[in-house]
Every structure is written in C-alpha cells, then in structure tokens.
Amino acid sequence: MGCLSGWSGFLPGALLENDFTIYVLYLLMFQVGISIGSDKKLKEIFRTIRPKLLLVPLATITGTLIASALVSLVITTWSVYDCLAVGSGFAYYSLSSILIMEFKEPSLGAQMAAELGTVALIANIIREIFALLGAPLFVRYFGKLAPICAGGATTMDTTLPVITRYSGKDMVFIAILHGILVDLSVPFFVSFFCSL
C-alpha cells in the first residue's frame, strides 16, 4: 500500500519530502514500551539485572573487533585498521559509514574514502539483516543472548521486536542496555581506528 500511495502522486508533498520513518520507529518503540510496562513480572525482571550483564556488550564489541581483524587477513585492499573501523559500526550503518568517509578522506582521498564508507554501509546493513532473519537459529543453537550480540547497536530499536519474540520478554532490558552501550561506542571506535 505504501508503494502504491507513493507512486500514485496523491500524497501531500510534506509526506514525501520529510523522512517519517523515524516516527514509525518511535511508534514501534512506544508500543514495545507499553508491552513491557504492562507485564506483571516487570519488578522481577528489574531485580534480575546485574552488573555482569555489562559483559554482553563487551562480548559483542570484542567478538566483532576480532572478526574484523581476521577479515583483514583475507581482504588485502584495506588495512587491518580500515577493517576494524568498518566492524566498529556494530550495525549502526548510517552513522558509521558517514564517519568513515569523513575521517578517511584526508588520508585516502575522496574516492577511496567513499568506497570504504560504502563497504561499511553494506557490511553493517548485512549484519542487521542477519540479526533479524537469524534470530530463531541463534537462539536455538547459541542461546538467548546470541541475537542480542548479533544485533549490535540495533538491539534497542530495529531488532528489538525480533529479540523479544525469540529470546523472550525477560531479555528486553538486556537488549536495550546492550544497544545503548554499543551505540555509544560507535563514534569512539570508528574515529579511533580511522585515526590509525
């Protein structure tokens, strides 16, 4: 229906010129909040949150950086630091690709910086898609925390409904905390690895 509405030309110009997808995302997050807030076990879930849960984002960051460094052994076009910068997007493709292009342009030139930014965009979109589509398999073979680690920075927004469905409502707070912490680390790690 959305495609047909857009093609028909009947929509007001304000809808076409502005990006309203962020408001749809906010509505989705609001609905998840209502679902969580109405859960009778909310107090019990809060009591189960412990400082050791900080190990989940730490595992995500460490695992991603190790995998990115290993990929650099296969991809000879980019240095290990370039691969680490791409991996440091943690599925936050919109921010990481722009940061990489801005930080790498002085050292690589506009063309190569744009290519690396495009690689970051595609790699992080693919990570998000794998997290969305692979969540049931990740839970089955690796446990309830696996979709959270796979989702990277997206666990507080786009992959949260899938995590809630397959990992359970008791993992929602872990996913949100994980998403916030990993999300906050993206500018730091991307800028750090781009500066090397």
CSV table of C-alpha atoms in Angstrom, one decimal:
chain,number,residue,atom,x,y,z
A,1,MET,CA,0.0,0.0,0.0
A,2,GLY,CA,2.9,2.4,0.8
A,3,CYS,CA,4.5,1.9,-2.6
A,4,LEU,CA,1.2,2.4,-4.4
A,5,SER,CA,0.5,5.5,-2.4
A,6,GLY,CA,3.9,6.9,-3.2
A,7,TRP,CA,3.6,6.2,-6.9
A,8,SER,CA,0.0,7.5,-7.2
A,9,GLY,CA,1.0,11.1,-6.5
A,10,PHE,CA,-1.9,11.6,-4.2
A,11,LEU,CA,0.2,12.0,-1.0
A,12,PRO,CA,0.9,15.6,0.2
A,13,GLY,CA,4.3,16.9,-0.6
A,14,ALA,CA,5.2,17.2,3.1
A,15,LEU,CA,5.0,13.4,3.5
A,16,LEU,CA,7.3,12.8,0.5
A,17,GLU,CA,9.9,15.5,1.4
A,18,ASN,CA,10.3,14.5,5.1
A,19,ASP,CA,11.6,11.3,6.5
A,20,PHE,CA,8.7,10.0,8.6
A,21,THR,CA,10.3,6.5,9.1
A,22,ILE,CA,11.9,7.8,12.3
A,23,TYR,CA,8.4,8.5,13.7
A,24,VAL,CA,7.3,5.0,12.8
A,25,LEU,CA,10.3,3.7,14.6
A,26,TYR,CA,9.4,5.8,17.7
A,27,LEU,CA,5.8,4.4,17.5
A,28,LEU,CA,7.2,0.9,17.4
A,29,MET,CA,9.4,1.6,20.4
A,30,PHE,CA,6.4,3.2,22.2
A,31,GLN,CA,4.4,0.0,21.6
A,32,VAL,CA,7.2,-2.2,22.9
A,33,GLY,CA,7.4,0.1,26.0
A,34,ILE,CA,3.6,-0.4,26.6
A,35,SER,CA,4.0,-4.2,26.2
A,36,ILE,CA,6.9,-4.2,28.7
A,37,GLY,CA,5.3,-1.8,31.1
A,38,SER,CA,2.1,-3.8,31.2
A,39,ASP,CA,4.0,-7.0,32.1
A,40,LYS,CA,3.2,-8.2,35.6
A,41,LYS,CA,6.7,-9.5,36.0
A,42,LEU,CA,8.3,-6.1,35.5
A,43,LYS,CA,9.6,-5.8,39.0
A,44,GLU,CA,11.0,-9.3,38.9
A,45,ILE,CA,12.8,-8.6,35.7
A,46,PHE,CA,14.4,-5.4,37.1
A,47,ARG,CA,15.7,-7.5,40.1
A,48,THR,CA,17.4,-9.9,37.7
A,49,ILE,CA,19.6,-7.2,36.1
A,50,ARG,CA,23.1,-7.5,37.5
A,51,PRO,CA,26.4,-5.7,36.7
A,52,LYS,CA,27.6,-8.9,35.0
A,53,LEU,CA,25.2,-8.0,32.2
A,54,LEU,CA,27.8,-5.5,31.0
A,55,LEU,CA,29.7,-8.5,29.8
A,56,VAL,CA,27.2,-8.8,26.9
A,57,PRO,CA,28.1,-5.6,25.2
A,58,LEU,CA,31.8,-6.2,26.0
A,59,ALA,CA,31.5,-9.6,24.3
A,60,THR,CA,29.8,-8.1,21.3
A,61,ILE,CA,32.5,-5.4,20.9
A,62,THR,CA,35.4,-7.8,21.4
A,63,GLY,CA,34.0,-10.5,19.1
A,64,THR,CA,33.2,-8.0,16.4
A,65,LEU,CA,36.7,-6.5,16.5
A,66,ILE,CA,38.4,-9.9,16.5
A,67,ALA,CA,36.3,-11.0,13.5
A,68,SER,CA,37.0,-7.7,11.7
A,69,ALA,CA,40.8,-8.1,12.3
A,70,LEU,CA,40.6,-11.7,10.9
A,71,VAL,CA,38.7,-10.5,7.8
A,72,SER,CA,41.6,-8.1,7.1
A,73,LEU,CA,43.8,-11.2,6.5
A,74,VAL,CA,41.6,-12.2,3.6
A,75,ILE,CA,40.8,-8.7,2.2
A,76,THR,CA,44.1,-7.2,1.1
A,77,THR,CA,42.6,-4.0,-0.3
A,78,TRP,CA,42.0,-2.5,3.1
A,79,SER,CA,44.3,-2.3,6.1
A,80,VAL,CA,43.5,-4.0,9.4
A,81,TYR,CA,42.6,-0.6,10.8
A,82,ASP,CA,40.2,0.1,8.0
A,83,CYS,CA,38.5,-3.3,8.6
A,84,LEU,CA,38.3,-2.6,12.3
A,85,ALA,CA,36.7,0.8,11.5
A,86,VAL,CA,34.1,-0.9,9.4
A,87,GLY,CA,33.4,-3.5,12.0
A,88,SER,CA,33.2,-0.8,14.7
A,89,GLY,CA,29.9,0.3,13.1
A,90,PHE,CA,28.2,-2.6,15.0
A,91,ALA,CA,25.3,-2.5,12.6
A,92,TYR,CA,24.9,1.3,13.0
A,93,TYR,CA,25.3,1.8,9.3
A,94,SER,CA,24.0,5.3,8.9
A,95,LEU,CA,26.5,6.8,11.4
A,96,SER,CA,29.5,4.6,10.8
A,97,SER,CA,29.6,5.0,7.0
A,98,ILE,CA,29.4,8.8,7.3
A,99,LEU,CA,32.1,8.9,10.0
A,100,ILE,CA,34.4,6.7,8.0
A,101,MET,CA,34.0,8.8,4.9
A,102,GLU,CA,34.7,12.0,6.8
A,103,PHE,CA,37.7,10.7,8.8
A,104,LYS,CA,39.4,8.7,5.9
A,105,GLU,CA,39.0,11.4,3.2
A,106,PRO,CA,42.2,13.3,4.2
A,107,SER,CA,44.4,10.1,4.2
A,108,LEU,CA,42.8,8.0,1.4
A,109,GLY,CA,41.3,10.6,-0.8
A,110,ALA,CA,37.6,11.2,-1.6
A,111,GLN,CA,37.2,8.1,-3.9
A,112,MET,CA,38.7,5.6,-1.6
A,113,ALA,CA,37.0,7.1,1.5
A,114,ALA,CA,33.7,6.8,-0.3
A,115,GLU,CA,34.4,3.2,-1.2
A,116,LEU,CA,35.3,2.3,2.4
A,117,GLY,CA,32.2,4.2,3.6
A,118,THR,CA,30.1,2.1,1.2
A,119,VAL,CA,31.7,-1.1,2.4
A,120,ALA,CA,30.8,0.0,6.0
A,121,LEU,CA,27.2,0.7,5.0
A,122,ILE,CA,26.8,-2.6,3.2
A,123,ALA,CA,28.6,-4.7,5.9
A,124,ASN,CA,26.5,-3.1,8.7
A,125,ILE,CA,23.2,-3.5,6.8
A,126,ILE,CA,24.0,-7.1,6.2
A,127,ARG,CA,24.8,-7.6,9.9
A,128,GLU,CA,21.4,-6.1,10.8
A,129,ILE,CA,19.6,-8.3,8.3
A,130,PHE,CA,21.4,-11.4,9.6
A,131,ALA,CA,20.3,-10.5,13.1
A,132,LEU,CA,16.7,-10.0,12.0
A,133,LEU,CA,16.5,-13.2,10.0
A,134,GLY,CA,18.8,-15.4,12.0
A,135,ALA,CA,17.4,-14.7,15.5
A,136,PRO,CA,15.5,-18.0,15.7
A,137,LEU,CA,18.5,-20.0,14.7
A,138,PHE,CA,20.8,-18.0,17.0
A,139,VAL,CA,18.6,-18.7,20.0
A,140,ARG,CA,18.3,-22.4,19.1
A,141,TYR,CA,22.0,-23.1,18.6
A,142,PHE,CA,23.7,-20.4,20.8
A,143,GLY,CA,21.2,-19.3,23.4
A,144,LYS,CA,19.1,-16.3,24.3
A,145,LEU,CA,21.9,-13.8,24.3
A,146,ALA,CA,23.1,-14.6,20.7
A,147,PRO,CA,20.5,-12.5,18.8
A,148,ILE,CA,21.5,-9.6,21.1
A,149,CYS,CA,25.2,-9.9,20.3
A,150,ALA,CA,24.4,-10.4,16.6
A,151,GLY,CA,22.2,-7.3,16.6
A,152,GLY,CA,25.0,-4.9,17.8
A,153,ALA,CA,23.7,-1.3,18.2
A,154,THR,CA,20.3,-2.2,16.7
A,155,THR,CA,19.1,-4.1,19.7
A,156,MET,CA,17.5,-1.1,21.2
A,157,ASP,CA,15.4,-0.3,18.1
A,158,THR,CA,15.0,-2.3,14.9
A,159,THR,CA,16.0,-5.8,16.1
A,160,LEU,CA,14.2,-5.4,19.5
A,161,PRO,CA,10.9,-6.9,18.3
A,162,VAL,CA,12.6,-10.0,16.9
A,163,ILE,CA,14.7,-10.4,20.1
A,164,THR,CA,11.6,-10.0,22.2
A,165,ARG,CA,9.8,-12.7,20.2
A,166,TYR,CA,12.6,-15.3,20.1
A,167,SER,CA,14.7,-14.6,23.2
A,168,GLY,CA,11.7,-13.6,25.4
A,169,LYS,CA,10.5,-10.5,27.2
A,170,ASP,CA,13.0,-11.1,30.0
A,171,MET,CA,15.8,-10.2,27.5
A,172,VAL,CA,14.3,-6.9,26.5
A,173,PHE,CA,16.1,-4.8,29.2
A,174,ILE,CA,19.4,-6.5,28.4
A,175,ALA,CA,18.8,-5.8,24.7
A,176,ILE,CA,18.1,-2.1,25.4
A,177,LEU,CA,21.0,-1.7,27.7
A,178,HIS,CA,23.3,-3.5,25.2
A,179,GLY,CA,22.0,-1.4,22.3
A,180,ILE,CA,22.6,1.9,24.2
A,181,LEU,CA,26.2,0.9,25.3
A,182,VAL,CA,27.2,-0.4,21.9
A,183,ASP,CA,25.6,2.5,20.2
A,184,LEU,CA,27.5,5.0,22.3
A,185,SER,CA,30.8,3.2,21.5
A,186,VAL,CA,30.4,3.5,17.7
A,187,PRO,CA,31.7,7.1,17.3
A,188,PHE,CA,34.6,6.4,19.7
A,189,PHE,CA,35.8,3.2,18.0
A,190,VAL,CA,35.2,4.4,14.4
A,191,SER,CA,37.1,7.6,15.0
A,192,PHE,CA,39.9,5.7,16.8
A,193,PHE,CA,40.5,3.1,14.1
A,194,CYS,CA,40.2,5.7,11.3
A,195,SER,CA,42.9,7.8,13.0
A,196,LEU,CA,45.5,4.9,13.0
